[in-house]
Amino acid sequence: MNIFHRLFMLYLYLCTPILFVELSLFFYYAFKNTPMPSETKDPVKLRLFHVVSLLVFRLGKIFEKLGICSQITFVRFMLNLTPAGEKSNLSIRDTKFEHVPVRIYQPTSPSTQPRKGLIYLHGGCGIFGSNRGYERVCRHLARKSDSVVVYVEYRLSPEHQHPAQLLDCLTATTYFLNKSKDYGVDPNGIILAGESSGGALVAAICREMVKRSTTPKIRAQILIYPFLQIMDLSLPSYQQNQFGPALTRLRAMKLGLLYMNANLQHVERLMNNAHVPEFMKMKYKKWLSADCIPEEFKARGYKPPLPIPFSKELYEQIRLNDETMLSPILDEDAIVQQLPQTYLLTCEYDLIRDDGLLYKKRLEDNNVALTWNYMKDGFHGLIMFVDTGPLEFSCTKTAFEDILKFIKGL
C-alpha cells in the first residue's frame, strides 16, 4: 500500500463521520421544517419524498466535490434504482426508430382491431430519465389502457445539447406514425404523452406536426404538469411553490441553466427574468404574464417582480431568440387552432402549475377540445409513484384513473 493510498484512506476515515453527521442533520431539519400542503392525504410520505429529493442532489454534490462522480451521474444512478413494476400480459422489447432507441410495450392478449398507440416522452429537464426509471409508468399505461406504448430514449443534456432531445423525439414520432401498422396500431389513433419537460417536447412536436401538415395526424396530446415556458419565471406558482415539494425554484433554475450549458452564476438574474428583453415582454404579455392567471390561483400569495436590468449575455445563453425554444403558449392562433385534442393535468403544489394554466387559456380561446384535470392536492412528480404499493400517493391513483379514462374514451 503506497503513501497516496494510505493518505486517501485516512481522508475517508476522517470525512465519513463528518459526512454522516451533516447528512443526518440536513435530513432532520428538512423533514421537520418543510411546509406541506394542508390538502394532502399523505403528509408524511410527501414530506419524505421532498426530503429524499433534496438529499439525493446534496449527496451528489458531495460526491462530485470528493471526485467520486459528478452530481448528474449520481442522481441518474439513484433514479435508475426504482423497481420495474408488473410485466404480466406484456411483450417488452428494445429497438430503434431510425437512430433513436425506443422500448415498446405491447399487450399480449389478442385484439380484434388495431390498438391505440401511445408515445411517452419522459421528464427530467432533458438531463435525467431512462427506460429503467420510467419502466413502471409505461408498463402501467400499456396494461391498463390496452395500448401499445413506445418509450423514447432520447439523448440527454449536457452531453448532447438542445435541440438534440427535440430532434430525437420528432424522429421517433414521425417513424411510428408511418410504421404504426407494423406494431398492430391504428395510425389514426396515436397519442403523444409527456410529463414535466416531456410535456414541453409533446407540445413542441404537435406544433411542428401542424406546421408540416403531416398525415396521419396525432390523435391527442397528454400533458402532465408540463413545463412550457422560460419567459416569466416569477409567475404566482413559481413564488408560492418555490420551496417545493420536491421541485424547488432554485433547483429548477439551475437545471435549466445546465440544460442550456449556461453559466450557473446567473441563477438569481434568471429567476427575476433578466434574460427577457422589454420588447418581448410587451409583445407576449397578452398570452404570457401573471395577468392571465385567474385570481383564485394568486390567493396563496403573489408579488409582481421588481424591474431588473436586461442581460444580453443571459438572453444569448438561454437562446430565447431560438425558434426551437419558443414556448407553445406563444404560438399564433392559426397554429393553436389546429392542435389535437388535449388532456392537461395541473397540480396546485407544483412550481410550474401556471405554465399549464396559461396553455389551458390559449387552447380554450382557440376552441381546442380540452380535458383539464386540476389536482388541488397534487405535486410535481406524483405519477412516478404508480404501482409502488404503500409508497403510492392517493393523488397518484386519482391522476392515473383520469388519464386512463381519457385514453379509453378517444
XYZ file of C-alpha atoms in Angstrom:
410
model
C 0.000 0.000 0.000
C 1.684 3.242 -1.158
C 1.647 6.539 0.710
C -1.036 8.075 -1.519
C -3.416 5.210 -0.898
C -2.823 5.470 2.862
C -3.494 9.211 2.821
C -6.681 8.695 0.811
C -7.938 6.032 3.245
C -7.141 8.350 6.170
C -9.062 11.122 4.420
C -12.107 8.872 4.002
C -11.821 7.695 7.596
C -11.871 11.264 8.888
C -14.538 12.540 6.485
C -17.080 9.722 6.799
C -18.272 10.591 10.346
C -18.482 14.268 9.424
C -20.450 13.435 6.287
C -22.811 11.178 8.241
C -23.487 13.867 10.833
C -24.027 16.551 8.189
C -26.484 14.460 6.180
C -28.343 13.353 9.320
C -28.765 16.952 10.468
C -29.811 18.008 6.980
C -32.415 15.221 6.796
C -33.800 16.038 10.245
C -34.002 19.779 9.605
C -35.605 19.440 6.163
C -38.091 16.787 7.322
C -39.159 18.768 10.375
C -39.283 22.279 8.908
C -40.523 21.835 5.328
C -44.074 23.223 4.955
C -46.513 20.723 3.489
C -49.823 21.278 1.630
C -52.772 21.170 4.017
C -54.855 19.331 1.390
C -52.567 16.314 1.076
C -53.885 12.978 2.325
C -50.330 11.625 2.656
C -48.354 14.301 4.568
C -45.641 12.005 5.925
C -44.974 10.354 2.562
C -44.911 13.701 0.780
C -42.539 15.180 3.336
C -40.297 12.125 2.979
C -40.336 12.388 -0.840
C -39.385 16.054 -0.643
C -36.512 15.484 1.782
C -35.122 12.480 -0.098
C -35.213 14.511 -3.343
C -33.148 17.258 -1.703
C -30.837 14.718 -0.091
C -30.041 12.942 -3.364
C -28.897 16.169 -5.002
C -26.940 17.206 -1.906
C -25.196 13.844 -1.684
C -24.459 14.000 -5.403
C -22.761 17.354 -4.956
C -20.665 15.973 -2.088
C -19.603 13.010 -4.246
C -18.690 15.444 -7.004
C -16.501 17.511 -4.669
C -14.800 14.325 -3.438
C -14.050 13.388 -7.029
C -16.068 10.157 -6.867
C -18.542 11.014 -9.628
C -20.462 14.002 -10.958
C -23.712 15.074 -9.341
C -25.583 14.284 -12.555
C -24.157 10.754 -12.684
C -25.143 10.124 -9.069
C -28.710 11.406 -9.499
C -29.145 9.337 -12.659
C -27.900 6.270 -10.789
C -30.378 6.823 -7.944
C -33.299 7.335 -10.331
C -32.492 4.028 -12.012
C -32.918 2.124 -8.738
C -36.713 2.294 -8.997
C -38.481 -1.104 -9.298
C -39.737 -2.050 -12.761
C -43.328 -2.965 -11.872
C -45.611 -5.736 -13.114
C -44.808 -7.267 -16.514
C -47.780 -9.640 -16.840
C -49.636 -9.647 -20.171
C -46.992 -7.520 -21.867
C -44.351 -8.121 -24.505
C -41.434 -5.714 -23.987
C -38.594 -5.213 -26.424
C -35.919 -2.684 -27.286
C -35.360 -1.477 -30.828
C -34.606 1.699 -32.769
C -36.757 4.065 -34.783
C -34.087 5.124 -37.264
C -31.198 6.128 -34.939
C -33.346 6.688 -31.816
C -33.516 3.917 -29.161
C -37.046 3.059 -28.059
C -38.696 0.478 -25.829
C -42.025 -0.952 -26.972
C -44.669 -2.328 -24.602
C -47.291 -4.441 -26.372
C -50.240 -6.201 -24.712
C -50.068 -9.939 -25.415
C -53.832 -10.523 -25.320
C -55.431 -10.922 -28.759
C -57.264 -7.953 -30.236
C -59.882 -7.947 -32.996
C -58.859 -4.469 -34.146
C -55.750 -2.268 -34.221
C -54.853 -0.801 -30.848
C -54.160 2.770 -29.879
C -50.512 3.788 -29.789
C -49.028 5.990 -27.075
C -45.615 7.617 -27.428
C -44.254 8.518 -23.997
C -41.698 11.323 -23.605
C -40.190 11.435 -20.136
C -39.402 14.464 -17.984
C -36.201 15.312 -16.126
C -35.319 18.700 -17.666
C -33.684 16.929 -20.610
C -30.907 15.861 -18.215
C -32.368 12.916 -16.306
C -34.588 9.991 -17.269
C -34.168 6.480 -18.663
C -36.263 3.483 -19.634
C -35.367 1.904 -16.299
C -36.673 4.865 -14.326
C -39.938 5.020 -16.320
C -40.461 1.293 -16.736
C -43.226 1.158 -14.141
C -45.131 4.098 -15.650
C -45.008 2.673 -19.175
C -45.999 -0.837 -18.080
C -48.951 0.547 -16.164
C -50.132 2.634 -19.125
C -49.814 -0.279 -21.565
C -51.596 -2.790 -19.322
C -54.407 -0.575 -18.107
C -55.196 1.179 -21.403
C -54.621 -1.878 -23.638
C -52.428 0.309 -25.849
C -49.040 -0.128 -27.473
C -46.716 2.192 -25.569
C -43.462 3.470 -27.074
C -40.928 4.925 -24.671
C -38.399 7.200 -26.411
C -34.836 7.089 -25.047
C -33.831 10.483 -26.388
C -30.339 11.899 -25.908
C -29.714 13.828 -22.708
C -28.028 17.112 -21.896
C -25.365 18.259 -21.123
C -23.689 15.505 -23.173
C -25.989 16.383 -26.089
C -27.087 19.986 -26.388
C -30.513 21.279 -27.326
C -32.236 20.672 -29.732
C -30.952 17.064 -29.806
C -33.756 16.000 -27.446
C -36.472 17.526 -29.622
C -34.990 16.133 -32.833
C -34.832 12.589 -31.407
C -38.451 12.736 -30.256
C -39.578 14.176 -33.580
C -37.744 11.437 -35.463
C -39.279 8.678 -33.315
C -42.772 10.162 -33.599
C -42.597 10.512 -37.380
C -41.313 6.943 -37.734
C -44.088 5.497 -35.574
C -46.786 7.444 -37.405
C -45.587 5.946 -40.690
C -44.906 2.405 -39.416
C -47.653 2.012 -36.802
C -49.446 -0.787 -38.653
C -46.329 -2.947 -38.238
C -46.989 -2.836 -34.489
C -50.715 -3.507 -34.657
C -51.552 0.165 -34.090
C -54.192 2.285 -35.792
C -52.253 5.145 -37.499
C -55.141 7.485 -36.691
C -55.097 6.536 -33.013
C -51.631 7.663 -31.918
C -51.322 9.724 -28.737
C -48.351 11.771 -27.564
C -47.873 11.888 -23.787
C -45.278 13.517 -21.569
C -44.742 14.890 -18.084
C -42.817 17.966 -16.969
C -40.172 18.736 -19.623
C -41.537 15.774 -21.590
C -44.760 17.770 -21.832
C -42.778 20.576 -23.474
C -41.487 18.087 -26.046
C -45.014 16.819 -26.704
C -46.374 20.334 -27.248
C -43.424 21.261 -29.486
C -43.886 18.156 -31.648
C -47.629 18.739 -32.010
C -46.856 22.294 -33.139
C -44.304 21.018 -35.649
C -46.768 18.435 -36.998
C -49.318 21.205 -37.576
C -46.744 23.270 -39.476
C -45.794 20.279 -41.629
C -49.437 19.272 -42.265
C -48.304 15.726 -41.512
C -50.598 12.776 -42.138
C -51.611 10.717 -40.333
C -52.159 13.264 -37.592
C -51.597 12.966 -33.855
C -54.914 11.886 -32.311
C -54.351 13.581 -28.936
C -51.711 15.045 -26.646
C -51.470 14.322 -22.925
C -49.587 16.910 -20.884
C -48.885 16.002 -17.257
C -47.812 19.018 -15.184
C -45.930 20.333 -18.242
C -43.003 22.740 -18.272
C -43.913 25.063 -21.142
C -42.094 28.385 -20.939
C -38.920 30.161 -19.816
C -40.030 33.765 -20.290
C -41.662 34.518 -16.960
C -40.090 32.633 -14.064
C -41.773 34.782 -11.427
C -45.380 33.708 -12.030
C -47.538 33.083 -8.928
C -46.842 29.336 -8.780
C -43.091 29.964 -9.059
C -43.356 32.073 -5.910
C -45.908 30.016 -3.989
C -44.101 26.705 -4.552
C -40.519 27.943 -4.601
C -39.563 25.557 -1.785
C -41.319 22.532 -3.262
C -42.461 19.945 -2.523
C -39.723 18.082 -4.404
C -39.081 20.528 -7.257
C -37.761 23.782 -5.817
C -37.370 27.012 -7.739
C -33.613 27.167 -7.235
C -33.141 23.575 -8.376
C -35.287 24.106 -11.471
C -33.375 27.249 -12.457
C -30.003 25.547 -12.030
C -31.101 22.573 -14.109
C -32.437 24.895 -16.782
C -29.099 26.701 -16.982
C -27.277 23.373 -17.055
C -29.526 22.138 -19.867
C -28.670 25.237 -21.932
C -24.962 24.987 -20.996
C -25.239 28.449 -19.436
C -23.344 29.948 -16.503
C -24.845 28.806 -13.189
C -23.837 32.108 -11.616
C -26.757 33.702 -13.483
C -29.385 31.828 -11.464
C -30.608 34.855 -9.456
C -30.956 37.013 -12.558
C -32.745 34.199 -14.362
C -35.306 33.911 -11.568
C -36.005 37.634 -11.949
C -36.411 37.440 -15.753
C -33.278 39.425 -16.611
C -32.960 37.293 -19.758
C -36.123 38.740 -21.338
C -35.853 41.980 -23.344
C -38.592 44.558 -22.844
C -39.934 44.240 -26.390
C -40.619 40.521 -25.841
C -42.371 41.168 -22.540
C -44.671 43.668 -24.220
C -45.209 41.588 -27.354
C -46.343 38.455 -25.489
C -47.929 39.993 -22.397
C -51.402 39.190 -23.707
C -50.560 35.468 -23.591
C -47.833 35.064 -21.010
C -47.954 37.099 -17.819
C -49.394 36.938 -14.324
C -52.353 38.987 -15.637
C -53.502 35.862 -17.486
C -53.600 33.741 -14.318
C -57.049 33.588 -12.639
C -57.182 35.421 -9.328
C -58.043 32.298 -7.309
C -54.578 30.940 -8.140
C -52.950 34.004 -6.583
C -54.669 33.514 -3.219
C -51.636 31.848 -1.617
C -49.542 34.900 -2.395
C -48.055 36.782 -5.324
C -45.840 39.853 -5.650
C -45.031 41.281 -9.083
C -41.249 41.068 -9.595
C -39.237 44.264 -9.289
C -37.718 45.629 -12.516
C -34.230 44.333 -13.205
C -31.723 45.372 -15.901
C -31.798 43.293 -19.068
C -28.836 40.928 -19.538
C -27.950 40.393 -23.179
C -25.398 37.763 -22.136
C -28.047 35.711 -20.336
C -30.502 36.237 -23.212
C -27.988 34.725 -25.618
C -27.057 31.858 -23.296
C -30.717 30.930 -22.775
C -31.202 31.228 -26.559
C -34.535 32.954 -26.204
C -34.247 34.051 -29.841
C -34.049 30.413 -30.996
C -37.290 29.300 -32.654
C -36.972 25.837 -31.088
C -37.049 27.499 -27.647
C -40.281 29.412 -28.361
C -42.959 28.461 -25.876
C -46.045 26.730 -27.342
C -48.029 29.231 -25.263
C -46.781 31.902 -27.683
C -47.839 30.206 -30.924
C -50.117 32.170 -33.205
C -53.827 31.386 -33.183
C -53.590 29.800 -36.625
C -51.296 27.122 -35.158
C -53.096 26.642 -31.833
C -56.453 26.161 -33.559
C -55.146 23.052 -35.341
C -53.722 21.310 -32.274
C -55.079 17.852 -31.420
C -57.490 17.053 -28.620
C -55.678 17.702 -25.357
C -55.575 16.295 -21.847
C -53.914 18.630 -19.351
C -53.091 17.842 -15.725
C -52.010 20.657 -13.409
C -51.201 20.447 -9.707
C -51.721 23.152 -7.104
C -48.455 22.400 -5.321
C -46.265 22.409 -8.410
C -43.673 25.042 -9.231
C -44.761 25.111 -12.899
C -48.520 24.935 -12.328
C -49.035 28.266 -14.081
C -47.371 27.078 -17.290
C -50.268 24.677 -17.650
C -52.848 27.331 -16.767
C -51.523 29.688 -19.442
C -51.566 26.928 -22.069
C -55.069 25.971 -20.997
C -56.249 29.519 -21.690
C -54.700 29.532 -25.172
C -56.378 26.219 -26.014
C -59.766 27.336 -24.705
C -59.563 30.702 -26.503
C -58.985 28.795 -29.747
C -61.707 26.170 -29.162
C -59.347 23.201 -28.959
C -61.023 20.178 -27.361
C -59.620 20.102 -23.839
C -59.914 17.877 -20.775
C -58.414 19.641 -17.768
C -57.679 17.864 -14.512
C -56.720 20.230 -11.701
C -55.459 18.372 -8.649
C -55.745 20.542 -5.554
C -53.592 18.105 -3.552
C -51.246 17.323 -6.452
C -47.491 17.945 -6.661
C -44.700 17.686 -9.206
C -43.571 14.089 -9.726
C -46.706 12.333 -8.470
C -47.004 9.913 -11.414
C -43.654 8.310 -10.591
C -45.267 6.562 -7.621
C -47.736 4.462 -9.589
C -47.766 0.786 -8.566
C -45.376 1.352 -5.655
C -47.625 -0.268 -3.059
C -47.513 1.548 0.281
C -45.461 4.370 -1.269
C -48.171 5.229 -3.787
C -49.991 8.508 -3.136
C -53.768 8.731 -3.242
C -53.488 11.551 -5.783
C -51.325 9.278 -7.982
C -54.169 6.767 -8.229
C -56.676 9.516 -8.976
C -54.458 11.029 -11.679
C -53.910 7.724 -13.482
C -57.585 6.817 -13.347
C -58.391 10.104 -15.058
C -55.637 9.741 -17.670
C -56.717 6.186 -18.492
C -60.342 7.286 -18.774
C -59.276 9.910 -21.317
C -57.240 7.400 -23.368
C -60.028 4.842 -23.449
C -62.548 7.488 -24.463
C -60.671 8.501 -27.624
